Amino acid sequence: MNENLFASFAAPSMMGLPIVVLIVMFPSILFPTPSRLINNRLISIQQWLIQLTSKQMLAIHNQKGRTWALMLMSLILFIGSTNLLGLLPHSFTPTTQLSMNLGMAIPLWAGTVITGLRYKTKASLAHFLPQGTPLPLIPMLVVIETISLFIQPMALAVRLTANITAGHLLIHLIGGATLALINISATTAFITFIILILLTILEFAVALIQAYVFTLLVSLYLHDNT
Amino acid sequence: MAGPETDAQFHFTGIKKYFNSYILTGRMNCVLATYGGIALMILYFKLRSKKTPAMKATLTWTSSVKFRCLEKLMSTHHAILNLYNKL
């Protein structure tokens, strides 16, 4: 049981060859490319959803920030689709791997910071000291703000990893408990099954919310630096 | 309710003109001064001598000619004692 609990988080391989790259690339083939001016229903719904999300997310940005539109939309689509596909039984979820999430978080965060330092050096540096800070507190606050800046990518990655991993583990545990309770007490097993259903619905929501939160935070860091 | 404060409404003189927590330039200078101070502290602790004055005095003594002669004398004395004990 203990070994099975974490087996789903191990890097998958088929006949000895790692297939994690194929799994990471798989969600992209689920989004058809629009090839006509007026497309079929599926592509139209996809376009409408992307437009809705991008309008809402890019409303706060200026001209410079909107150049990141493609990056942010790709990010939310990738994380959302990967998280949702991970809810299929016996599937591998790349976003449960901290290495993957750090690989997304650190370059995006560094990109926003470098953009800010490059185009708005004075404002970016001044950002480390809140306006109106009393004189004795200045060095301490500068150090605290610097530390909070460097914690941002770690928090981004760990938040996504922890949420998705915890959800998958809970589903595993409660599913296992339901199976174990069937022979002992049918009523308790039924109640546990209802909890499992509710948890699965919650996990669907968490999958989409975590994708939105990740992208929104990257967007906010970009907004601070453009 | 007051809106966001702009740099134009602040008029500082002296050192406060360059180091304050209200205008953009002042905040930037405070941040750079803090980083510079931290860098200087790190440099100071890295470059300072790790030996105490007592250790320095001992090392000076141990590397001196007098100490070397005394050391040779002691080793000769020990060799003679060992030979005597064997006999």
mmCIF file of C-alpha atoms in Angstrom:
data_model
loop_
_atom_site.group_PDB
_atom_site.id
_atom_site.type_symbol
_atom_site.label_atom_id
_atom_site.label_comp_id
_atom_site.label_asym_id
_atom_site.label_seq_id
_atom_site.Cartn_x
_atom_site.Cartn_y
_atom_site.Cartn_z
ATOM 1 C CA MET A 1 0.000 0.000 0.000
ATOM 2 C CA ASN A 2 2.809 2.412 0.933
ATOM 3 C CA GLU A 3 4.702 1.654 -2.238
ATOM 4 C CA ASN A 4 1.563 2.026 -4.366
ATOM 5 C CA LEU A 5 0.724 5.398 -2.843
ATOM 6 C CA PHE A 6 3.762 7.131 -4.341
ATOM 7 C CA ALA A 7 4.190 4.918 -7.394
ATOM 8 C CA SER A 8 2.021 7.228 -9.515
ATOM 9 C CA PHE A 9 4.481 10.095 -8.933
ATOM 10 C CA ALA A 10 7.488 8.194 -10.300
ATOM 11 C CA ALA A 11 8.804 9.192 -13.739
ATOM 12 C CA PRO A 12 7.011 6.951 -16.242
ATOM 13 C CA SER A 13 8.831 4.682 -18.651
ATOM 14 C CA MET A 14 7.720 2.272 -21.360
ATOM 15 C CA MET A 15 9.942 -0.710 -22.110
ATOM 16 C CA GLY A 16 12.797 0.993 -20.295
ATOM 17 C CA LEU A 17 12.533 4.282 -22.218
ATOM 18 C CA PRO A 18 11.403 7.468 -20.445
ATOM 19 C CA ILE A 19 8.169 8.811 -21.911
ATOM 20 C CA VAL A 20 7.764 11.879 -19.700
ATOM 21 C CA VAL A 21 8.549 14.173 -22.664
ATOM 22 C CA LEU A 22 5.698 12.603 -24.656
ATOM 23 C CA ILE A 23 3.362 13.058 -21.702
ATOM 24 C CA VAL A 24 4.349 16.725 -21.338
ATOM 25 C CA MET A 25 3.793 17.316 -25.063
ATOM 26 C CA PHE A 26 0.508 15.413 -25.202
ATOM 27 C CA PRO A 27 -1.922 18.219 -24.088
ATOM 28 C CA SER A 28 -0.880 20.375 -27.056
ATOM 29 C CA ILE A 29 -2.494 17.968 -29.534
ATOM 30 C CA LEU A 30 -5.798 18.322 -27.713
ATOM 31 C CA PHE A 31 -6.080 21.964 -28.802
ATOM 32 C CA PRO A 32 -6.908 22.061 -32.552
ATOM 33 C CA THR A 33 -5.492 24.952 -34.558
ATOM 34 C CA PRO A 34 -8.057 27.267 -36.150
ATOM 35 C CA SER A 35 -7.623 27.004 -39.929
ATOM 36 C CA ARG A 36 -10.634 28.977 -41.145
ATOM 37 C CA LEU A 37 -12.170 32.364 -40.432
ATOM 38 C CA ILE A 38 -15.278 30.685 -39.043
ATOM 39 C CA ASN A 39 -14.435 27.357 -37.482
ATOM 40 C CA ASN A 40 -16.356 24.398 -36.177
ATOM 41 C CA ARG A 41 -18.032 24.388 -32.758
ATOM 42 C CA LEU A 42 -15.121 22.944 -30.813
ATOM 43 C CA ILE A 43 -12.555 25.416 -32.140
ATOM 44 C CA SER A 44 -15.031 28.298 -31.737
ATOM 45 C CA ILE A 45 -15.580 27.395 -28.075
ATOM 46 C CA GLN A 46 -11.809 27.093 -27.612
ATOM 47 C CA GLN A 47 -11.271 30.527 -29.192
ATOM 48 C CA TRP A 48 -14.018 32.069 -27.093
ATOM 49 C CA LEU A 49 -12.515 30.659 -23.877
ATOM 50 C CA ILE A 50 -9.012 31.865 -24.753
ATOM 51 C CA GLN A 51 -10.354 35.300 -25.648
ATOM 52 C CA LEU A 52 -12.315 35.519 -22.390
ATOM 53 C CA THR A 53 -9.266 34.537 -20.315
ATOM 54 C CA SER A 54 -6.834 36.782 -22.149
ATOM 55 C CA LYS A 55 -9.158 39.812 -21.950
ATOM 56 C CA GLN A 56 -9.554 39.363 -18.216
ATOM 57 C CA MET A 57 -5.887 38.696 -17.549
ATOM 58 C CA LEU A 58 -4.353 41.360 -19.791
ATOM 59 C CA ALA A 59 -6.718 44.189 -18.830
ATOM 60 C CA ILE A 60 -4.280 45.511 -16.209
ATOM 61 C CA HIS A 61 -1.273 45.490 -18.515
ATOM 62 C CA ASN A 62 0.186 48.260 -20.639
ATOM 63 C CA GLN A 63 1.569 47.880 -24.182
ATOM 64 C CA LYS A 64 4.756 46.239 -22.958
ATOM 65 C CA GLY A 65 2.976 43.800 -20.682
ATOM 66 C CA ARG A 66 0.646 42.690 -23.462
ATOM 67 C CA THR A 67 3.592 41.377 -25.464
ATOM 68 C CA TRP A 68 3.509 38.507 -22.942
ATOM 69 C CA ALA A 69 -0.053 37.558 -23.975
ATOM 70 C CA LEU A 70 0.960 34.450 -25.917
ATOM 71 C CA MET A 71 3.255 33.284 -23.099
ATOM 72 C CA LEU A 72 0.604 33.710 -20.408
ATOM 73 C CA MET A 73 -2.187 32.068 -22.423
ATOM 74 C CA SER A 74 0.056 29.117 -23.330
ATOM 75 C CA LEU A 75 0.982 28.788 -19.661
ATOM 76 C CA ILE A 76 -2.577 28.676 -18.373
ATOM 77 C CA LEU A 77 -3.681 26.270 -21.112
ATOM 78 C CA PHE A 78 -0.733 23.954 -20.500
ATOM 79 C CA ILE A 79 -1.043 23.832 -16.708
ATOM 80 C CA GLY A 80 -4.856 23.566 -16.826
ATOM 81 C CA SER A 81 -4.883 20.766 -19.385
ATOM 82 C CA THR A 82 -2.038 18.883 -17.681
ATOM 83 C CA ASN A 83 -3.768 19.088 -14.297
ATOM 84 C CA LEU A 84 -7.100 17.935 -15.739
ATOM 85 C CA LEU A 85 -5.515 15.030 -17.639
ATOM 86 C CA GLY A 86 -3.834 14.001 -14.404
ATOM 87 C CA LEU A 87 -7.233 13.312 -12.888
ATOM 88 C CA LEU A 88 -7.680 10.359 -15.235
ATOM 89 C CA PRO A 89 -7.036 7.085 -13.394
ATOM 90 C CA HIS A 90 -3.510 5.661 -13.584
ATOM 91 C CA SER A 91 -2.205 8.705 -15.444
ATOM 92 C CA PHE A 92 1.009 10.597 -14.711
ATOM 93 C CA THR A 93 0.753 14.310 -13.918
ATOM 94 C CA PRO A 94 3.873 16.277 -14.843
ATOM 95 C CA THR A 95 2.876 19.162 -12.558
ATOM 96 C CA THR A 96 3.338 16.966 -9.489
ATOM 97 C CA GLN A 97 7.066 17.141 -10.167
ATOM 98 C CA LEU A 98 8.777 20.057 -8.389
ATOM 99 C CA SER A 99 11.520 20.052 -11.026
ATOM 100 C CA MET A 100 8.956 20.735 -13.745
ATOM 101 C CA ASN A 101 7.252 23.524 -11.832
ATOM 102 C CA LEU A 102 10.557 25.148 -10.888
ATOM 103 C CA GLY A 103 11.485 24.901 -14.556
ATOM 104 C CA MET A 104 8.389 26.959 -15.376
ATOM 105 C CA ALA A 105 8.454 29.343 -12.410
ATOM 106 C CA ILE A 106 12.112 30.407 -12.290
ATOM 107 C CA PRO A 107 12.558 31.462 -15.957
ATOM 108 C CA LEU A 108 9.234 33.318 -16.026
ATOM 109 C CA TRP A 109 9.923 35.125 -12.742
ATOM 110 C CA ALA A 110 13.503 35.920 -13.791
ATOM 111 C CA GLY A 111 12.168 37.232 -17.105
ATOM 112 C CA THR A 112 9.875 39.667 -15.333
ATOM 113 C CA VAL A 113 12.607 40.822 -12.937
ATOM 114 C CA ILE A 114 15.173 41.288 -15.717
ATOM 115 C CA THR A 115 12.582 43.154 -17.820
ATOM 116 C CA GLY A 116 11.945 45.490 -14.894
ATOM 117 C CA LEU A 117 15.626 46.051 -14.144
ATOM 118 C CA ARG A 118 16.364 46.680 -17.807
ATOM 119 C CA TYR A 119 13.576 49.111 -18.733
ATOM 120 C CA LYS A 120 12.689 50.669 -15.367
ATOM 121 C CA THR A 121 15.866 50.346 -13.288
ATOM 122 C CA LYS A 122 15.070 53.159 -10.845
ATOM 123 C CA ALA A 123 11.516 52.020 -10.183
ATOM 124 C CA SER A 124 12.543 48.354 -9.881
ATOM 125 C CA LEU A 125 15.222 49.156 -7.302
ATOM 126 C CA ALA A 126 12.968 51.621 -5.470
ATOM 127 C CA HIS A 127 10.384 48.832 -5.221
ATOM 128 C CA PHE A 128 12.526 47.203 -2.516
ATOM 129 C CA LEU A 129 11.706 50.043 -0.113
ATOM 130 C CA PRO A 130 8.043 50.842 0.585
ATOM 131 C CA GLN A 131 7.212 54.534 0.473
ATOM 132 C CA GLY A 132 7.177 56.282 3.830
ATOM 133 C CA THR A 133 9.341 53.778 5.710
ATOM 134 C CA PRO A 134 10.836 55.259 8.908
ATOM 135 C CA LEU A 135 14.612 55.725 8.783
ATOM 136 C CA PRO A 136 15.645 53.081 11.394
ATOM 137 C CA LEU A 137 13.636 50.390 9.590
ATOM 138 C CA ILE A 138 15.079 51.009 6.117
ATOM 139 C CA PRO A 139 17.940 48.418 6.110
ATOM 140 C CA MET A 140 15.758 45.712 7.634
ATOM 141 C CA LEU A 141 12.931 46.301 5.161
ATOM 142 C CA VAL A 142 15.284 46.285 2.190
ATOM 143 C CA VAL A 143 16.626 42.896 3.301
ATOM 144 C CA ILE A 144 13.110 41.553 3.906
ATOM 145 C CA GLU A 145 11.874 42.753 0.505
ATOM 146 C CA THR A 146 14.904 41.188 -1.213
ATOM 147 C CA ILE A 147 14.259 37.863 0.497
ATOM 148 C CA SER A 148 10.565 38.014 -0.430
ATOM 149 C CA LEU A 149 11.553 38.649 -4.056
ATOM 150 C CA PHE A 150 13.724 35.543 -4.195
ATOM 151 C CA ILE A 151 11.068 33.432 -2.496
ATOM 152 C CA GLN A 152 8.500 34.269 -5.218
ATOM 153 C CA PRO A 153 9.549 31.574 -7.759
ATOM 154 C CA MET A 154 9.913 28.959 -4.995
ATOM 155 C CA ALA A 155 6.425 29.749 -3.728
ATOM 156 C CA LEU A 156 5.007 29.560 -7.255
ATOM 157 C CA ALA A 157 6.490 26.139 -7.902
ATOM 158 C CA VAL A 158 5.841 24.634 -4.466
ATOM 159 C CA ARG A 159 2.240 25.900 -4.402
ATOM 160 C CA LEU A 160 1.385 24.096 -7.643
ATOM 161 C CA THR A 161 3.300 20.928 -6.726
ATOM 162 C CA ALA A 162 1.827 20.679 -3.239
ATOM 163 C CA ASN A 163 -1.774 21.319 -4.297
ATOM 164 C CA ILE A 164 -1.803 18.788 -7.126
ATOM 165 C CA THR A 165 0.205 16.152 -5.238
ATOM 166 C CA ALA A 166 -1.948 16.483 -2.115
ATOM 167 C CA GLY A 167 -5.137 16.131 -4.149
ATOM 168 C CA HIS A 168 -3.886 13.021 -5.916
ATOM 169 C CA LEU A 169 -2.749 11.475 -2.643
ATOM 170 C CA LEU A 170 -6.125 12.139 -1.022
ATOM 171 C CA ILE A 171 -7.963 10.542 -3.936
ATOM 172 C CA HIS A 172 -5.640 7.530 -3.663
ATOM 173 C CA LEU A 173 -6.178 7.204 0.079
ATOM 174 C CA ILE A 174 -9.940 7.680 0.076
ATOM 175 C CA GLY A 175 -10.304 5.362 -2.929
ATOM 176 C CA GLY A 176 -8.275 2.739 -1.102
ATOM 177 C CA ALA A 177 -10.329 3.244 2.041
ATOM 178 C CA THR A 178 -13.584 2.828 0.059
ATOM 179 C CA LEU A 179 -12.351 -0.459 -1.409
ATOM 180 C CA ALA A 180 -11.193 -1.704 1.981
ATOM 181 C CA LEU A 181 -14.491 -0.794 3.649
ATOM 182 C CA ILE A 182 -16.721 -2.554 1.079
ATOM 183 C CA ASN A 183 -16.214 -5.946 2.746
ATOM 184 C CA ILE A 184 -16.441 -4.518 6.273
ATOM 185 C CA SER A 185 -19.387 -2.131 6.168
ATOM 186 C CA ALA A 186 -21.310 -1.241 3.009
ATOM 187 C CA THR A 187 -22.824 1.912 4.554
ATOM 188 C CA THR A 188 -19.439 3.324 5.568
ATOM 189 C CA ALA A 189 -18.049 2.412 2.169
ATOM 190 C CA PHE A 190 -20.924 4.270 0.525
ATOM 191 C CA ILE A 191 -20.326 7.380 2.639
ATOM 192 C CA THR A 192 -16.616 7.212 1.795
ATOM 193 C CA PHE A 193 -17.536 6.865 -1.863
ATOM 194 C CA ILE A 194 -19.677 10.027 -1.658
ATOM 195 C CA ILE A 195 -16.681 11.820 -0.086
ATOM 196 C CA LEU A 196 -14.560 10.529 -2.958
ATOM 197 C CA ILE A 197 -17.017 11.943 -5.517
ATOM 198 C CA LEU A 198 -17.012 15.332 -3.774
ATOM 199 C CA LEU A 199 -13.224 15.286 -3.565
ATOM 200 C CA THR A 200 -12.947 14.529 -7.276
ATOM 201 C CA ILE A 201 -15.201 17.494 -8.061
ATOM 202 C CA LEU A 202 -12.984 19.623 -5.790
ATOM 203 C CA GLU A 203 -9.894 18.373 -7.588
ATOM 204 C CA PHE A 204 -11.362 19.405 -10.941
ATOM 205 C CA ALA A 205 -11.816 22.895 -9.540
ATOM 206 C CA VAL A 206 -8.347 22.917 -7.944
ATOM 207 C CA ALA A 207 -6.767 21.855 -11.244
ATOM 208 C CA LEU A 208 -8.209 24.888 -13.028
ATOM 209 C CA ILE A 209 -7.763 27.282 -10.113
ATOM 210 C CA GLN A 210 -4.080 26.402 -9.660
ATOM 211 C CA ALA A 211 -3.453 27.003 -13.356
ATOM 212 C CA TYR A 212 -5.181 30.385 -13.061
ATOM 213 C CA VAL A 213 -3.322 31.327 -9.850
ATOM 214 C CA PHE A 214 0.079 30.426 -11.325
ATOM 215 C CA THR A 215 -0.553 32.480 -14.447
ATOM 216 C CA LEU A 216 -2.121 35.366 -12.536
ATOM 217 C CA LEU A 217 0.881 35.650 -10.216
ATOM 218 C CA VAL A 218 3.304 35.659 -13.148
ATOM 219 C CA SER A 219 1.098 38.324 -14.713
ATOM 220 C CA LEU A 220 1.204 40.390 -11.492
ATOM 221 C CA TYR A 221 4.994 40.130 -11.277
ATOM 222 C CA LEU A 222 5.116 41.302 -14.880
ATOM 223 C CA HIS A 223 2.774 44.194 -14.109
ATOM 224 C CA ASP A 224 5.043 45.311 -11.250
ATOM 225 C CA ASN A 225 7.996 45.379 -13.620
ATOM 226 C CA THR A 226 6.484 46.972 -16.760
ATOM 227 C CA MET B 1 -8.949 60.812 0.303
ATOM 228 C CA ALA B 2 -5.459 61.648 -0.979
ATOM 229 C CA GLY B 3 -4.390 60.049 -4.229
ATOM 230 C CA PRO B 4 -0.984 58.427 -4.889
ATOM 231 C CA GLU B 5 1.832 60.732 -3.797
ATOM 232 C CA THR B 6 3.999 62.129 -6.574
ATOM 233 C CA ASP B 7 7.677 63.014 -6.322
ATOM 234 C CA ALA B 8 6.988 66.680 -7.106
ATOM 235 C CA GLN B 9 5.233 67.376 -3.804
ATOM 236 C CA PHE B 10 8.330 66.507 -1.718
ATOM 237 C CA HIS B 11 11.077 69.101 -1.263
ATOM 238 C CA PHE B 12 14.084 67.809 0.662
ATOM 239 C CA THR B 13 17.404 69.510 1.356
ATOM 240 C CA GLY B 14 20.849 68.255 2.239
ATOM 241 C CA ILE B 15 21.485 64.522 2.452
ATOM 242 C CA LYS B 16 17.750 63.852 2.683
ATOM 243 C CA LYS B 17 17.464 65.001 -0.926
ATOM 244 C CA TYR B 18 19.348 61.870 -1.979
ATOM 245 C CA PHE B 19 18.477 59.410 0.794
ATOM 246 C CA ASN B 20 14.821 59.292 1.803
ATOM 247 C CA SER B 21 11.969 56.834 1.610
ATOM 248 C CA TYR B 22 9.516 59.067 -0.281
ATOM 249 C CA ILE B 23 10.793 59.871 -3.758
ATOM 250 C CA LEU B 24 11.932 57.300 -6.299
ATOM 251 C CA THR B 25 15.578 58.415 -6.376
ATOM 252 C CA GLY B 26 15.752 58.523 -2.587
ATOM 253 C CA ARG B 27 14.363 55.014 -2.246
ATOM 254 C CA MET B 28 16.711 53.680 -4.907
ATOM 255 C CA ASN B 29 19.718 55.279 -3.198
ATOM 256 C CA CYS B 30 18.703 53.825 0.183
ATOM 257 C CA VAL B 31 18.419 50.364 -1.368
ATOM 258 C CA LEU B 32 21.799 50.662 -3.093
ATOM 259 C CA ALA B 33 23.389 51.989 0.126
ATOM 260 C CA THR B 34 21.994 49.001 2.060
ATOM 261 C CA TYR B 35 23.352 46.544 -0.511
ATOM 262 C CA GLY B 36 26.703 48.371 -0.494
ATOM 263 C CA GLY B 37 26.847 48.216 3.298
ATOM 264 C CA ILE B 38 26.139 44.480 3.302
ATOM 265 C CA ALA B 39 28.801 43.912 0.619
ATOM 266 C CA LEU B 40 31.349 45.903 2.653
ATOM 267 C CA MET B 41 30.569 43.900 5.803
ATOM 268 C CA ILE B 42 31.007 40.615 3.943
ATOM 269 C CA LEU B 43 34.282 41.859 2.465
ATOM 270 C CA TYR B 44 35.533 42.977 5.883
ATOM 271 C CA PHE B 45 34.830 39.637 7.545
ATOM 272 C CA LYS B 46 36.355 37.705 4.655
ATOM 273 C CA LEU B 47 39.582 39.700 4.494
ATOM 274 C CA ARG B 48 40.281 40.183 8.226
ATOM 275 C CA SER B 49 42.935 38.022 9.830
ATOM 276 C CA LYS B 50 41.559 34.905 11.548
ATOM 277 C CA LYS B 51 44.503 34.684 13.993
ATOM 278 C CA THR B 52 44.231 36.281 17.495
ATOM 279 C CA PRO B 53 47.104 38.495 18.860
ATOM 280 C CA ALA B 54 48.223 35.647 21.158
ATOM 281 C CA MET B 55 48.376 33.227 18.239
ATOM 282 C CA LYS B 56 50.260 35.797 16.175
ATOM 283 C CA ALA B 57 52.816 36.269 18.977
ATOM 284 C CA THR B 58 53.202 32.466 19.312
ATOM 285 C CA LEU B 59 53.681 32.009 15.566
ATOM 286 C CA THR B 60 56.254 34.815 15.507
ATOM 287 C CA TRP B 61 58.129 33.149 18.364
ATOM 288 C CA THR B 62 57.903 29.682 16.852
ATOM 289 C CA SER B 63 59.294 30.871 13.550
ATOM 290 C CA SER B 64 62.205 32.705 15.225
ATOM 291 C CA VAL B 65 65.850 31.489 15.293
ATOM 292 C CA LYS B 66 65.932 31.269 19.121
ATOM 293 C CA PHE B 67 63.021 28.838 19.114
ATOM 294 C CA ARG B 68 64.713 26.682 16.451
ATOM 295 C CA CYS B 69 67.940 26.457 18.481
ATOM 296 C CA LEU B 70 65.971 25.536 21.618
ATOM 297 C CA GLU B 71 64.054 22.894 19.676
ATOM 298 C CA LYS B 72 67.292 21.324 18.383
ATOM 299 C CA LEU B 73 68.776 21.362 21.892
ATOM 300 C CA MET B 74 65.721 19.618 23.336
ATOM 301 C CA SER B 75 65.721 16.928 20.643
ATOM 302 C CA THR B 76 69.451 16.271 21.251
ATOM 303 C CA HIS B 77 68.779 16.050 24.992
ATOM 304 C CA HIS B 78 65.970 13.515 24.418
ATOM 305 C CA ALA B 79 68.233 11.418 22.132
ATOM 306 C CA ILE B 80 70.969 11.295 24.788
ATOM 307 C CA LEU B 81 68.456 10.313 27.463
ATOM 308 C CA ASN B 82 67.095 7.489 25.298
ATOM 309 C CA LEU B 83 70.619 6.189 24.661
ATOM 310 C CA TYR B 84 71.391 6.301 28.374
ATOM 311 C CA ASN B 85 68.191 4.386 29.214
ATOM 312 C CA LYS B 86 69.048 1.707 26.682
ATOM 313 C CA LEU B 87 72.476 1.256 28.221
#
